[in-house]
Coordinates of N, CA and C in Angstrom, one line a residue:
Chain A
E24 N -10.6 -3.9 11.3 CA -9.9 -4.6 10.1 C -11.7 -4.9 9.3
I25 N -11.6 -4.6 8.2 CA -13.2 -5.3 7.4 C -12.7 -6.2 7.0
V26 N -14.0 -7.2 7.4 CA -13.9 -8.6 6.8 C -14.9 -8.5 6.0
L27 N -14.6 -9.5 5.2 CA -15.7 -9.8 3.8 C -16.2 -11.2 4.1
T28 N -17.7 -11.5 4.2 CA -18.4 -13.3 4.4 C -18.8 -13.2 3.2
Q29 N -18.9 -14.2 2.6 CA -19.1 -14.8 1.6 C -20.5 -15.5 1.6
S30 N -21.8 -15.6 1.2 CA -22.6 -17.0 1.6 C -23.3 -17.1 0.4
P31 N -24.1 -18.2 0.1 CA -23.9 -19.5 1.1 C -22.1 -19.9 0.6
G32 N -21.8 -20.9 1.5 CA -20.3 -21.4 1.2 C -20.2 -22.1 -0.1
T33 N -21.4 -23.1 -0.5 CA -21.3 -23.8 -1.7 C -23.0 -23.5 -2.2
L34 N -23.2 -23.5 -3.3 CA -24.2 -23.3 -4.2 C -24.6 -24.4 -5.0
S35 N -25.4 -25.2 -5.3 CA -25.6 -26.1 -6.2 C -26.9 -25.6 -7.2
L36 N -26.7 -25.4 -8.6 CA -27.6 -25.2 -9.2 C -27.6 -26.0 -10.6
S37 N -28.4 -26.0 -11.5 CA -28.4 -26.7 -12.7 C -28.2 -25.5 -13.7
P38 N -27.4 -26.1 -15.0 CA -27.4 -25.0 -16.0 C -28.6 -24.3 -16.4
G39 N -28.5 -23.4 -16.6 CA -30.0 -22.5 -17.1 C -30.4 -21.8 -16.0
E40 N -30.1 -22.1 -14.7 CA -30.6 -21.5 -13.6 C -29.8 -20.3 -13.3
S41 N -30.5 -19.5 -12.4 CA -29.9 -18.1 -12.0 C -28.9 -18.7 -10.6
A42 N -27.7 -17.6 -10.6 CA -27.1 -18.0 -9.4 C -26.9 -16.5 -8.3
T43 N -26.8 -16.4 -7.2 CA -27.2 -15.4 -6.5 C -25.8 -15.7 -5.2
L44 N -24.8 -14.8 -5.5 CA -23.7 -15.1 -4.6 C -23.9 -13.7 -3.7
S45 N -23.4 -13.8 -2.2 CA -23.7 -12.6 -1.5 C -22.3 -12.5 -1.1
C46 N -21.7 -11.0 -0.7 CA -20.6 -10.9 0.0 C -21.2 -9.7 1.2
R47 N -20.7 -9.9 2.5 CA -21.1 -8.5 3.2 C -19.8 -8.3 4.0
A48 N -20.0 -7.2 4.0 CA -18.7 -6.6 5.1 C -19.2 -6.3 6.0
S49 N -17.9 -6.6 6.9 CA -18.2 -6.2 8.5 C -18.5 -4.2 8.8
Q50 N -18.0 -3.6 8.2 CA -17.9 -2.4 8.4 C -18.2 -1.7 6.6
S51 N -18.8 -0.2 7.0 CA -18.7 0.3 5.5 C -18.0 0.3 4.4
V52 N -18.1 -0.2 3.4 CA -17.1 -0.4 2.1 C -17.3 0.1 1.1
S53 N -17.0 1.5 0.5 CA -17.1 2.0 -1.1 C -17.1 1.2 -2.0
S54 N -18.6 1.2 -2.7 CA -18.8 0.2 -3.7 C -17.4 0.2 -4.8
T55 N -16.6 1.3 -5.0 CA -15.5 1.5 -6.3 C -14.9 0.7 -5.8
Y56 N -14.8 0.2 -4.7 CA -13.3 -0.6 -3.9 C -13.8 -2.1 -4.0
L57 N -15.4 -2.7 -4.3 CA -15.8 -4.0 -4.5 C -15.2 -4.8 -6.1
G58 N -14.7 -5.7 -5.8 CA -14.4 -6.9 -7.2 C -14.9 -8.1 -6.8
W59 N -15.2 -9.0 -7.8 CA -15.7 -10.2 -8.3 C -14.9 -11.1 -8.9
Y60 N -14.1 -12.2 -8.3 CA -13.2 -13.1 -9.1 C -13.8 -14.5 -9.3
Q61 N -13.6 -15.1 -10.6 CA -14.0 -16.1 -10.9 C -13.0 -17.4 -10.6
Q62 N -12.9 -18.7 -10.1 CA -11.4 -19.7 -10.3 C -11.8 -20.7 -10.3
K63 N -11.4 -21.2 -11.5 CA -11.7 -22.3 -11.5 C -10.5 -23.1 -11.2
P64 N -10.3 -24.6 -11.0 CA -9.4 -25.4 -10.5 C -8.3 -25.4 -11.5
G65 N -7.2 -25.0 -10.7 CA -5.9 -25.3 -11.9 C -5.6 -23.8 -12.2
Q66 N -6.7 -22.8 -12.1 CA -6.5 -21.7 -13.1 C -6.2 -20.6 -12.4
A67 N -5.5 -19.4 -12.6 CA -5.4 -18.5 -11.7 C -6.8 -17.6 -11.9
P68 N -7.1 -16.6 -10.6 CA -8.5 -16.4 -11.0 C -8.7 -15.5 -11.5
R69 N -9.9 -14.8 -12.5 CA -10.1 -13.9 -13.2 C -10.9 -13.0 -13.0
L70 N -10.9 -11.5 -13.1 CA -11.7 -10.4 -12.7 C -12.8 -10.6 -13.6
L71 N -14.0 -10.5 -12.7 CA -15.5 -10.5 -13.2 C -15.9 -8.8 -13.3
I72 N -15.8 -8.3 -12.1 CA -16.7 -7.3 -11.7 C -15.6 -6.2 -11.0
Y73 N -15.5 -5.2 -11.5 CA -15.1 -4.3 -10.3 C -15.5 -3.0 -10.2
G74 N -15.6 -2.1 -8.9 CA -16.2 -1.1 -9.0 C -17.7 -1.7 -8.2
A75 N -17.6 -2.8 -7.8 CA -19.2 -3.6 -7.5 C -20.2 -4.1 -8.6
S76 N -20.2 -3.2 -9.9 CA -20.9 -3.4 -11.0 C -20.5 -3.0 -11.7
N77 N -19.0 -3.0 -12.0 CA -18.9 -3.1 -13.6 C -18.0 -4.0 -14.0
R78 N -18.6 -4.7 -15.5 CA -18.3 -5.8 -15.7 C -16.6 -5.6 -16.4
A79 N -15.6 -6.6 -16.2 CA -14.4 -6.4 -16.8 C -14.0 -6.5 -18.3
T80 N -13.2 -6.4 -18.9 CA -13.3 -6.9 -20.2 C -13.5 -8.3 -20.5
G81 N -14.1 -8.5 -21.6 CA -14.8 -10.1 -22.0 C -15.5 -10.5 -21.2
I82 N -16.0 -9.8 -20.3 CA -17.1 -10.8 -19.1 C -18.3 -10.6 -19.8
P83 N -19.0 -11.7 -20.1 CA -20.5 -11.5 -20.7 C -21.4 -10.7 -19.7
D84 N -22.4 -10.3 -20.6 CA -23.7 -9.6 -19.8 C -24.2 -10.7 -18.5
R85 N -24.1 -11.5 -18.6 CA -24.7 -12.8 -18.1 C -24.4 -12.6 -16.4
F86 N -23.1 -12.0 -16.2 CA -22.9 -11.7 -15.1 C -22.9 -10.2 -14.7
S87 N -23.9 -10.3 -13.5 CA -24.0 -8.8 -12.8 C -23.7 -8.5 -11.4
G88 N -23.1 -7.1 -11.2 CA -23.2 -7.1 -9.6 C -23.6 -5.9 -8.9
S89 N -24.2 -5.8 -8.2 CA -24.7 -5.1 -6.9 C -24.4 -4.4 -5.7
A90 N -24.7 -3.1 -5.7 CA -24.2 -3.0 -3.7 C -25.8 -2.3 -3.0
S91 N -25.6 -2.7 -1.9 CA -26.9 -2.2 -0.8 C -25.8 -2.0 0.3
G92 N -25.4 -0.6 0.9 CA -24.9 -0.8 2.0 C -23.6 -1.3 2.0
T93 N -23.5 -2.5 3.3 CA -22.6 -3.6 3.8 C -22.6 -4.8 2.6
D94 N -23.7 -4.9 1.9 CA -24.1 -6.0 0.9 C -24.1 -6.1 -0.6
F95 N -23.1 -6.9 -0.6 CA -22.8 -7.0 -2.3 C -23.1 -8.3 -2.9
T96 N -23.5 -8.4 -3.9 CA -24.1 -9.6 -4.8 C -23.8 -9.7 -5.9
L97 N -23.6 -10.8 -5.9 CA -23.0 -11.3 -7.9 C -24.2 -12.1 -8.2
I98 N -24.5 -11.5 -9.1 CA -25.6 -12.6 -10.1 C -25.1 -12.9 -11.7
I99 N -25.2 -14.5 -11.8 CA -25.3 -15.0 -13.1 C -26.7 -15.4 -13.6
S100 N -26.8 -14.9 -14.4 CA -28.0 -15.3 -15.2 C -27.5 -16.6 -16.1
R101 N -28.4 -17.5 -16.3 CA -28.7 -18.6 -17.3 C -27.1 -19.2 -17.3
L102 N -27.2 -20.1 -16.3 CA -25.9 -20.6 -16.1 C -25.0 -21.3 -17.3
E103 N -24.2 -21.2 -17.6 CA -23.4 -22.1 -18.7 C -22.3 -23.1 -17.6
P104 N -22.1 -24.2 -18.3 CA -21.3 -25.6 -17.9 C -20.2 -24.7 -17.1
E105 N -19.7 -23.6 -17.9 CA -18.6 -23.3 -17.8 C -17.9 -22.1 -16.4
D106 N -19.4 -21.7 -16.2 CA -19.6 -20.9 -14.9 C -19.2 -21.6 -13.7
F107 N -19.5 -23.2 -13.5 CA -19.3 -23.5 -12.5 C -18.2 -23.7 -11.9
A108 N -17.5 -23.1 -10.7 CA -16.1 -22.7 -10.5 C -16.3 -22.1 -8.6
M109 N -15.5 -21.2 -8.5 CA -15.1 -21.0 -7.0 C -15.3 -19.2 -7.4
Y110 N -16.0 -18.4 -6.5 CA -15.9 -17.2 -6.7 C -15.4 -16.2 -5.2
Y111 N -14.6 -15.1 -5.5 CA -14.5 -14.7 -4.2 C -14.8 -13.1 -4.3
C112 N -15.2 -12.2 -3.2 CA -15.3 -11.0 -3.5 C -13.8 -10.3 -2.8
Q113 N -13.6 -9.2 -3.2 CA -12.4 -8.5 -3.1 C -13.0 -7.1 -2.7
Q114 N -11.9 -6.5 -1.5 CA -12.2 -5.1 -0.9 C -11.1 -4.3 -0.9
Y115 N -11.0 -3.4 -1.2 CA -9.4 -2.6 -1.4 C -9.9 -1.9 -0.1
T116 N -9.2 -1.0 0.8 CA -8.9 -0.3 1.7 C -7.9 0.5 1.7
R117 N -7.8 1.6 2.8 CA -6.6 2.7 2.9 C -7.2 3.4 4.1
P118 N -6.4 4.2 4.6 CA -4.9 3.6 4.5 C -4.5 2.6 5.4
P119 N -3.5 1.4 5.4 CA -2.7 1.7 4.1 C -3.1 1.3 3.1
P120 N -3.0 1.3 2.1 CA -3.4 0.2 0.8 C -3.3 -1.3 1.1
E121 N -4.4 -1.6 1.1 CA -4.5 -3.3 1.0 C -6.1 -3.9 0.5
Y122 N -5.6 -5.0 -0.1 CA -6.8 -5.9 -0.7 C -6.8 -7.0 0.1
T123 N -8.3 -7.5 0.5 CA -8.6 -8.7 1.1 C -9.9 -9.1 0.4
F124 N -9.7 -10.5 0.5 CA -10.6 -11.6 -0.3 C -11.7 -11.9 0.9
G125 N -12.9 -12.1 0.5 CA -13.8 -13.1 1.2 C -13.3 -14.5 1.1
Q126 N -14.2 -15.5 1.7 CA -13.3 -16.7 1.6 C -13.7 -17.8 0.5
G127 N -14.9 -17.2 -0.5 CA -15.3 -18.0 -1.8 C -16.4 -18.6 -1.2
T128 N -17.1 -18.6 -2.2 CA -18.8 -19.4 -2.9 C -18.0 -20.4 -4.2
K129 N -18.0 -21.6 -3.6 CA -18.3 -22.7 -4.6 C -19.9 -22.5 -5.7
L130 N -19.3 -22.6 -6.8 CA -20.8 -22.9 -7.3 C -20.9 -24.3 -8.7
E131 N -21.5 -25.4 -7.9 CA -21.4 -26.6 -8.5 C -22.8 -26.8 -8.9
I132 N -22.3 -28.1 -9.6 CA -23.7 -28.1 -10.7 C -24.4 -29.2 -10.0
K133 N -25.5 -29.1 -9.9 CA -26.4 -29.9 -9.2 C -27.0 -31.5 -10.1
Chain B
Q11 N -2.5 -6.9 -24.7 CA -3.4 -7.6 -23.4 C -2.3 -7.9 -22.4
V12 N -2.3 -7.3 -21.5 CA -1.1 -7.7 -20.3 C -0.8 -9.2 -20.0
Q13 N 0.3 -9.6 -20.6 CA 0.6 -10.9 -19.9 C 1.6 -11.0 -19.0
L14 N 1.5 -12.0 -17.8 CA 2.5 -11.8 -17.0 C 3.1 -13.4 -16.7
Q15 N 4.1 -13.8 -16.4 CA 4.8 -15.2 -16.1 C 5.5 -15.2 -15.0
E16 N 5.4 -15.7 -14.0 CA 6.4 -16.1 -12.7 C 7.2 -17.3 -13.0
S17 N 8.6 -17.1 -12.3 CA 9.8 -17.9 -12.1 C 10.1 -17.8 -11.1
G18 N 10.8 -18.9 -10.7 CA 11.8 -19.0 -9.2 C 11.6 -20.4 -8.8
P19 N 12.5 -20.6 -8.1 CA 12.8 -22.2 -7.6 C 11.2 -22.4 -6.6
G20 N 11.0 -23.8 -7.3 CA 9.4 -24.4 -6.5 C 10.1 -25.3 -5.1
L21 N 11.3 -25.0 -4.5 CA 11.5 -25.8 -3.3 C 12.1 -24.6 -2.6
V22 N 11.8 -24.2 -1.4 CA 12.5 -23.4 -0.6 C 12.9 -24.1 0.8
K23 N 14.0 -24.1 1.6 CA 13.9 -24.8 3.0 C 13.5 -23.5 3.8
P24 N 13.1 -24.3 5.0 CA 12.5 -23.4 6.2 C 13.5 -22.4 6.4
S25 N 13.1 -21.3 6.8 CA 13.9 -20.7 7.4 C 14.5 -19.8 6.4
G26 N 14.4 -20.1 5.2 CA 15.0 -19.2 3.7 C 14.6 -18.5 3.3
T27 N 14.9 -17.8 2.2 CA 14.5 -16.8 1.3 C 13.6 -17.5 0.3
L28 N 12.1 -17.0 0.1 CA 11.4 -17.7 -1.5 C 11.8 -16.3 -1.9
S29 N 12.5 -16.5 -3.4 CA 12.5 -15.4 -4.5 C 11.6 -15.9 -6.0
L30 N 10.7 -14.9 -5.9 CA 10.0 -15.0 -7.4 C 10.2 -13.8 -8.1
T31 N 10.3 -14.0 -9.3 CA 10.1 -12.8 -10.4 C 9.1 -13.1 -11.2
C32 N 8.6 -11.8 -11.7 CA 7.2 -11.6 -13.0 C 7.6 -11.3 -14.1
A33 N 7.7 -11.8 -15.1 CA 7.9 -11.0 -16.4 C 6.7 -10.7 -16.7
V34 N 6.5 -9.3 -17.1 CA 5.7 -8.5 -18.2 C 6.0 -8.5 -19.3
S35 N 5.1 -8.7 -20.0 CA 4.8 -8.3 -21.7 C 3.4 -8.1 -22.1
G36 N 3.4 -7.2 -23.1 CA 2.2 -6.5 -23.6 C 2.0 -4.8 -23.1
E37 N 2.8 -4.8 -22.4 CA 3.0 -3.6 -21.5 C 4.2 -3.0 -20.9
S38 N 4.2 -1.8 -20.6 CA 5.5 -1.3 -20.1 C 5.4 -1.4 -18.2
I39 N 6.4 -1.6 -17.9 CA 6.3 -1.6 -16.3 C 5.8 -0.5 -15.8
S40 N 6.6 0.3 -16.6 CA 6.5 1.7 -16.1 C 5.2 2.6 -16.7
S41 N 4.2 1.7 -17.0 CA 3.2 2.4 -17.3 C 2.3 2.7 -15.5
D42 N 1.3 3.6 -16.1 CA 0.4 4.0 -15.0 C -0.5 2.8 -14.2
R43 N 0.4 1.9 -13.7 CA -0.3 0.9 -13.0 C 0.3 0.3 -12.0
W44 N 0.3 0.0 -10.9 CA 0.5 -1.1 -9.9 C 0.5 -2.6 -9.9
W45 N 1.3 -3.0 -9.6 CA 1.9 -4.6 -9.7 C 1.9 -5.3 -7.9
S46 N 1.1 -6.2 -8.4 CA 0.8 -7.0 -7.3 C 1.7 -8.3 -7.1
W47 N 1.2 -9.1 -6.0 CA 1.6 -10.3 -5.6 C 0.8 -10.6 -4.8
V48 N 0.0 -12.0 -5.2 CA -0.9 -12.6 -4.4 C -0.7 -14.1 -4.2
R49 N -0.9 -14.8 -3.2 CA -1.2 -16.0 -2.5 C -1.9 -16.7 -2.5
Q50 N -1.9 -18.5 -3.1 CA -2.9 -19.2 -2.3 C -2.4 -20.1 -2.1
P51 N -2.2 -21.0 -0.3 CA -2.3 -21.9 0.0 C -2.8 -23.2 -0.8
P52 N -2.7 -24.4 -0.6 CA -3.4 -25.6 -1.2 C -4.6 -25.6 -0.9
G53 N -6.0 -25.5 -1.5 CA -7.1 -25.7 -1.0 C -7.6 -24.7 -0.4
K54 N -6.9 -23.8 -0.4 CA -7.6 -22.0 0.9 C -8.0 -21.1 -0.1
G55 N -8.0 -19.8 0.2 CA -8.3 -18.9 -0.1 C -7.6 -17.8 -0.8
L56 N -7.1 -16.6 -1.1 CA -6.5 -15.8 -1.6 C -5.6 -14.7 -0.8
E57 N -5.0 -14.6 -0.5 CA -4.2 -13.7 0.2 C -3.3 -12.7 -0.6
W58 N -3.4 -11.0 -1.0 CA -2.4 -10.3 -1.4 C -1.6 -10.3 -0.4
I59 N -0.4 -10.0 -0.9 CA 0.8 -9.9 -0.2 C 1.7 -8.4 -0.6
G60 N 1.4 -8.0 -1.0 CA 1.9 -6.3 -1.7 C 1.9 -6.3 -3.1
E61 N 2.3 -4.5 -3.3 CA 2.2 -4.1 -4.4 C 3.0 -2.8 -4.9
M62 N 3.4 -2.9 -5.8 CA 4.6 -1.7 -6.1 C 4.5 -1.3 -7.5
Y63 N 4.8 0.4 -7.7 CA 4.8 1.1 -8.7 C 5.9 1.2 -9.1
H64 N 6.1 1.6 -10.3 CA 7.6 1.6 -11.2 C 8.6 2.4 -10.6
S65 N 7.9 3.6 -10.1 CA 8.7 4.6 -9.2 C 9.5 3.9 -8.1
G66 N 8.8 3.1 -7.5 CA 9.5 2.5 -6.2 C 8.2 2.5 -5.2
G67 N 7.6 2.9 -5.2 CA 6.5 2.9 -4.3 C 5.9 1.6 -3.7
T68 N 6.1 1.4 -2.6 CA 5.5 -0.3 -2.5 C 4.7 0.2 -1.2
N69 N 3.6 -1.2 -1.2 CA 2.6 -1.2 0.0 C 2.4 -2.7 0.2
Y70 N 2.3 -3.4 1.4 CA 2.6 -4.6 1.8 C 1.7 -4.9 2.6
N71 N 1.0 -6.1 2.7 CA -0.2 -6.5 3.6 C 0.8 -6.7 5.0
P72 N -0.1 -5.6 5.9 CA 0.4 -5.5 7.3 C 1.2 -7.2 8.1
S73 N 0.4 -8.3 7.9 CA 0.9 -9.1 8.1 C 2.2 -9.8 7.8
L74 N 2.5 -9.3 6.9 CA 3.7 -9.9 6.0 C 4.8 -9.1 5.9
T75 N 4.5 -7.4 6.4 CA 5.3 -6.5 6.0 C 6.9 -6.7 6.1
S76 N 6.9 -7.5 7.7 CA 8.2 -7.5 8.2 C 9.2 -8.7 7.4
R77 N 8.7 -9.2 6.5 CA 9.0 -10.5 5.9 C 9.4 -10.0 4.4
V78 N 9.0 -9.1 3.7 CA 8.4 -9.1 2.1 C 9.1 -7.9 1.6
T79 N 9.6 -8.4 0.7 CA 10.3 -7.1 -0.2 C 9.5 -7.2 -1.9
I80 N 9.3 -6.2 -2.3 CA 8.8 -6.3 -4.0 C 9.7 -5.2 -4.3
S81 N 10.5 -5.5 -5.8 CA 11.2 -4.4 -6.1 C 10.6 -4.4 -7.6
V82 N 11.5 -3.7 -8.7 CA 11.0 -3.7 -9.7 C 12.7 -3.5 -10.9
D83 N 12.7 -4.1 -11.9 CA 13.7 -4.1 -12.5 C 12.9 -3.6 -14.1
T84 N 13.1 -2.0 -14.4 CA 12.3 -1.3 -15.3 C 13.1 -1.9 -16.8
S85 N 14.3 -2.2 -16.6 CA 15.4 -2.4 -18.0 C 14.5 -3.6 -18.3
K86 N 14.0 -5.0 -17.5 CA 13.7 -5.7 -17.9 C 12.5 -6.1 -17.7
N87 N 11.5 -5.3 -17.6 CA 10.4 -5.2 -18.0 C 9.8 -6.1 -16.8
Q88 N 10.2 -6.4 -15.6 CA 9.7 -7.6 -14.5 C 10.1 -6.7 -13.3
F89 N 8.9 -7.4 -12.7 CA 9.3 -7.3 -10.9 C 9.3 -8.5 -9.9
S90 N 9.7 -8.2 -8.9 CA 10.5 -9.4 -7.9 C 9.3 -9.4 -7.0
L91 N 9.8 -10.5 -6.1 CA 9.3 -10.8 -4.6 C 10.3 -11.4 -3.6
K92 N 10.4 -10.9 -2.7 CA 11.3 -11.6 -1.5 C 10.5 -11.8 -0.4
M93 N 10.8 -12.8 -0.1 CA 10.0 -13.4 1.3 C 11.3 -14.5 2.2
N94 N 11.4 -13.7 3.2 CA 12.1 -13.9 4.2 C 11.5 -14.8 5.3
S95 N 12.6 -15.6 6.1 CA 12.5 -16.5 7.2 C 11.0 -17.3 7.0
V96 N 11.1 -17.7 5.9 CA 9.2 -18.5 5.5 C 9.4 -20.1 6.4
T97 N 8.2 -20.6 6.1 CA 7.8 -21.8 7.5 C 7.5 -22.6 6.1
A98 N 6.6 -23.5 6.5 CA 5.6 -24.5 5.8 C 4.4 -23.9 5.5
A99 N 3.9 -22.6 6.5 CA 2.7 -21.9 6.4 C 3.1 -20.9 4.9
D100 N 3.9 -20.8 4.2 CA 4.2 -20.0 3.3 C 4.1 -20.9 2.4
T101 N 4.0 -22.0 2.2 CA 4.0 -23.0 0.9 C 2.6 -22.3 0.2
A102 N 2.3 -22.5 -1.4 CA 1.2 -21.6 -1.5 C 1.8 -21.3 -3.2
V103 N 0.6 -21.3 -4.2 CA 0.9 -20.8 -5.0 C 1.0 -19.3 -5.1
Y104 N 1.9 -19.0 -6.0 CA 1.9 -17.3 -5.8 C 1.9 -16.8 -7.4
Y105 N 0.7 -16.2 -7.5 CA 0.4 -15.2 -8.5 C 1.2 -13.8 -8.9
C106 N 1.8 -13.5 -9.6 CA 2.0 -11.7 -10.1 C 0.9 -11.2 -10.6
V107 N 0.3 -10.1 -10.5 CA -1.0 -9.5 -11.0 C -0.4 -8.2 -11.4
A108 N -1.3 -7.7 -12.5 CA -1.2 -6.1 -13.0 C -2.8 -5.7 -12.3
N109 N -2.2 -4.9 -11.5 CA -3.6 -4.1 -10.8 C -4.4 -3.6 -12.1
G110 N -5.7 -3.2 -12.0 CA -7.0 -2.4 -12.2 C -7.3 -1.5 -11.3
Y111 N -8.6 -0.8 -11.4 CA -9.4 0.1 -11.1 C -9.5 -0.9 -9.9
F112 N -8.9 -0.5 -8.8 CA -8.7 -0.6 -7.2 C -9.4 -2.5 -7.4
S113 N -8.5 -3.2 -8.1 CA -8.7 -4.4 -8.0 C -7.4 -5.3 -9.0
L114 N -7.7 -6.3 -9.0 CA -6.5 -7.0 -9.6 C -6.9 -7.5 -10.9
E115 N -6.6 -7.1 -12.0 CA -6.9 -7.1 -13.1 C -6.4 -8.2 -13.9
Y116 N -5.3 -8.4 -14.2 CA -4.7 -9.3 -15.2 C -3.8 -10.2 -14.7
W117 N -3.8 -11.8 -14.0 CA -2.8 -12.5 -13.4 C -2.1 -13.5 -14.2
G118 N -1.1 -13.9 -13.6 CA 0.1 -15.1 -14.1 C -0.7 -16.2 -13.7
Q119 N 0.0 -17.2 -14.3 CA -0.4 -18.8 -14.2 C -0.4 -18.8 -13.1
G120 N 0.6 -18.2 -12.3 CA 1.2 -18.4 -10.8 C 2.0 -20.1 -10.9
T121 N 2.5 -19.6 -9.5 CA 4.0 -21.1 -9.5 C 3.9 -21.5 -8.1
L122 N 3.8 -22.7 -8.0 CA 4.1 -23.2 -6.9 C 5.3 -23.2 -5.9
V123 N 5.2 -22.7 -4.7 CA 6.5 -22.6 -4.1 C 6.5 -23.7 -2.5
T124 N 6.8 -24.6 -2.2 CA 6.8 -25.5 -1.2 C 8.1 -25.2 -0.7
V125 N 7.4 -24.8 0.6 CA 8.7 -25.1 1.9 C 9.0 -26.1 2.7
S126 N 10.0 -26.7 2.3 CA 10.2 -28.3 3.1 C 12.0 -28.2 3.0
S127 N 12.5 -29.2 3.6 CA 13.4 -29.7 4.0 C 13.8 -30.5 3.2

């Protein structure tokens, strides 16, 4: 079983700063199968990034994703007030097909 | 754009069966896409329950496979989730999702299901 570990648990930053969120896999994961989601309180998650580095439809270019081995990174540049939320990474594995998530990183206003 | 809307009882008794339906609009459920259910216990993280394809193919979370069935009704453009033998640990917000490229692309707003007597 591949486990995704996100760090930090909480990240406190100010608007205008850049955020770097990490997701580490316990075993090799193809970057094709790695996604990032944003979730605000009381709302459904929203897909931000798929395939480790591809922005989903309508996602601003302030959001970028990268991969290096078992380490995946989400960078949010020039933080806007609406960016403060919970962020989850997700992997897809097979066989059998299965989606699993990291435990999340809370991005809060400093 | 695909829109999804969950519906079903908000309260289920322990040992009972949880039944939810997801109405899909903006796209045919018979399109070349898988459709998933994901849940989130209050204050906790996300758990994928399973997925289905319109032709009837299904895949389930190994930890839930013995209790879960996902089915499709193409005539109504909707798909459903049934989970039996529920306990308080199954209390969660349940989301239906339209899968994307090895990702979960479009999400319903979610529905809270509480398991309690």
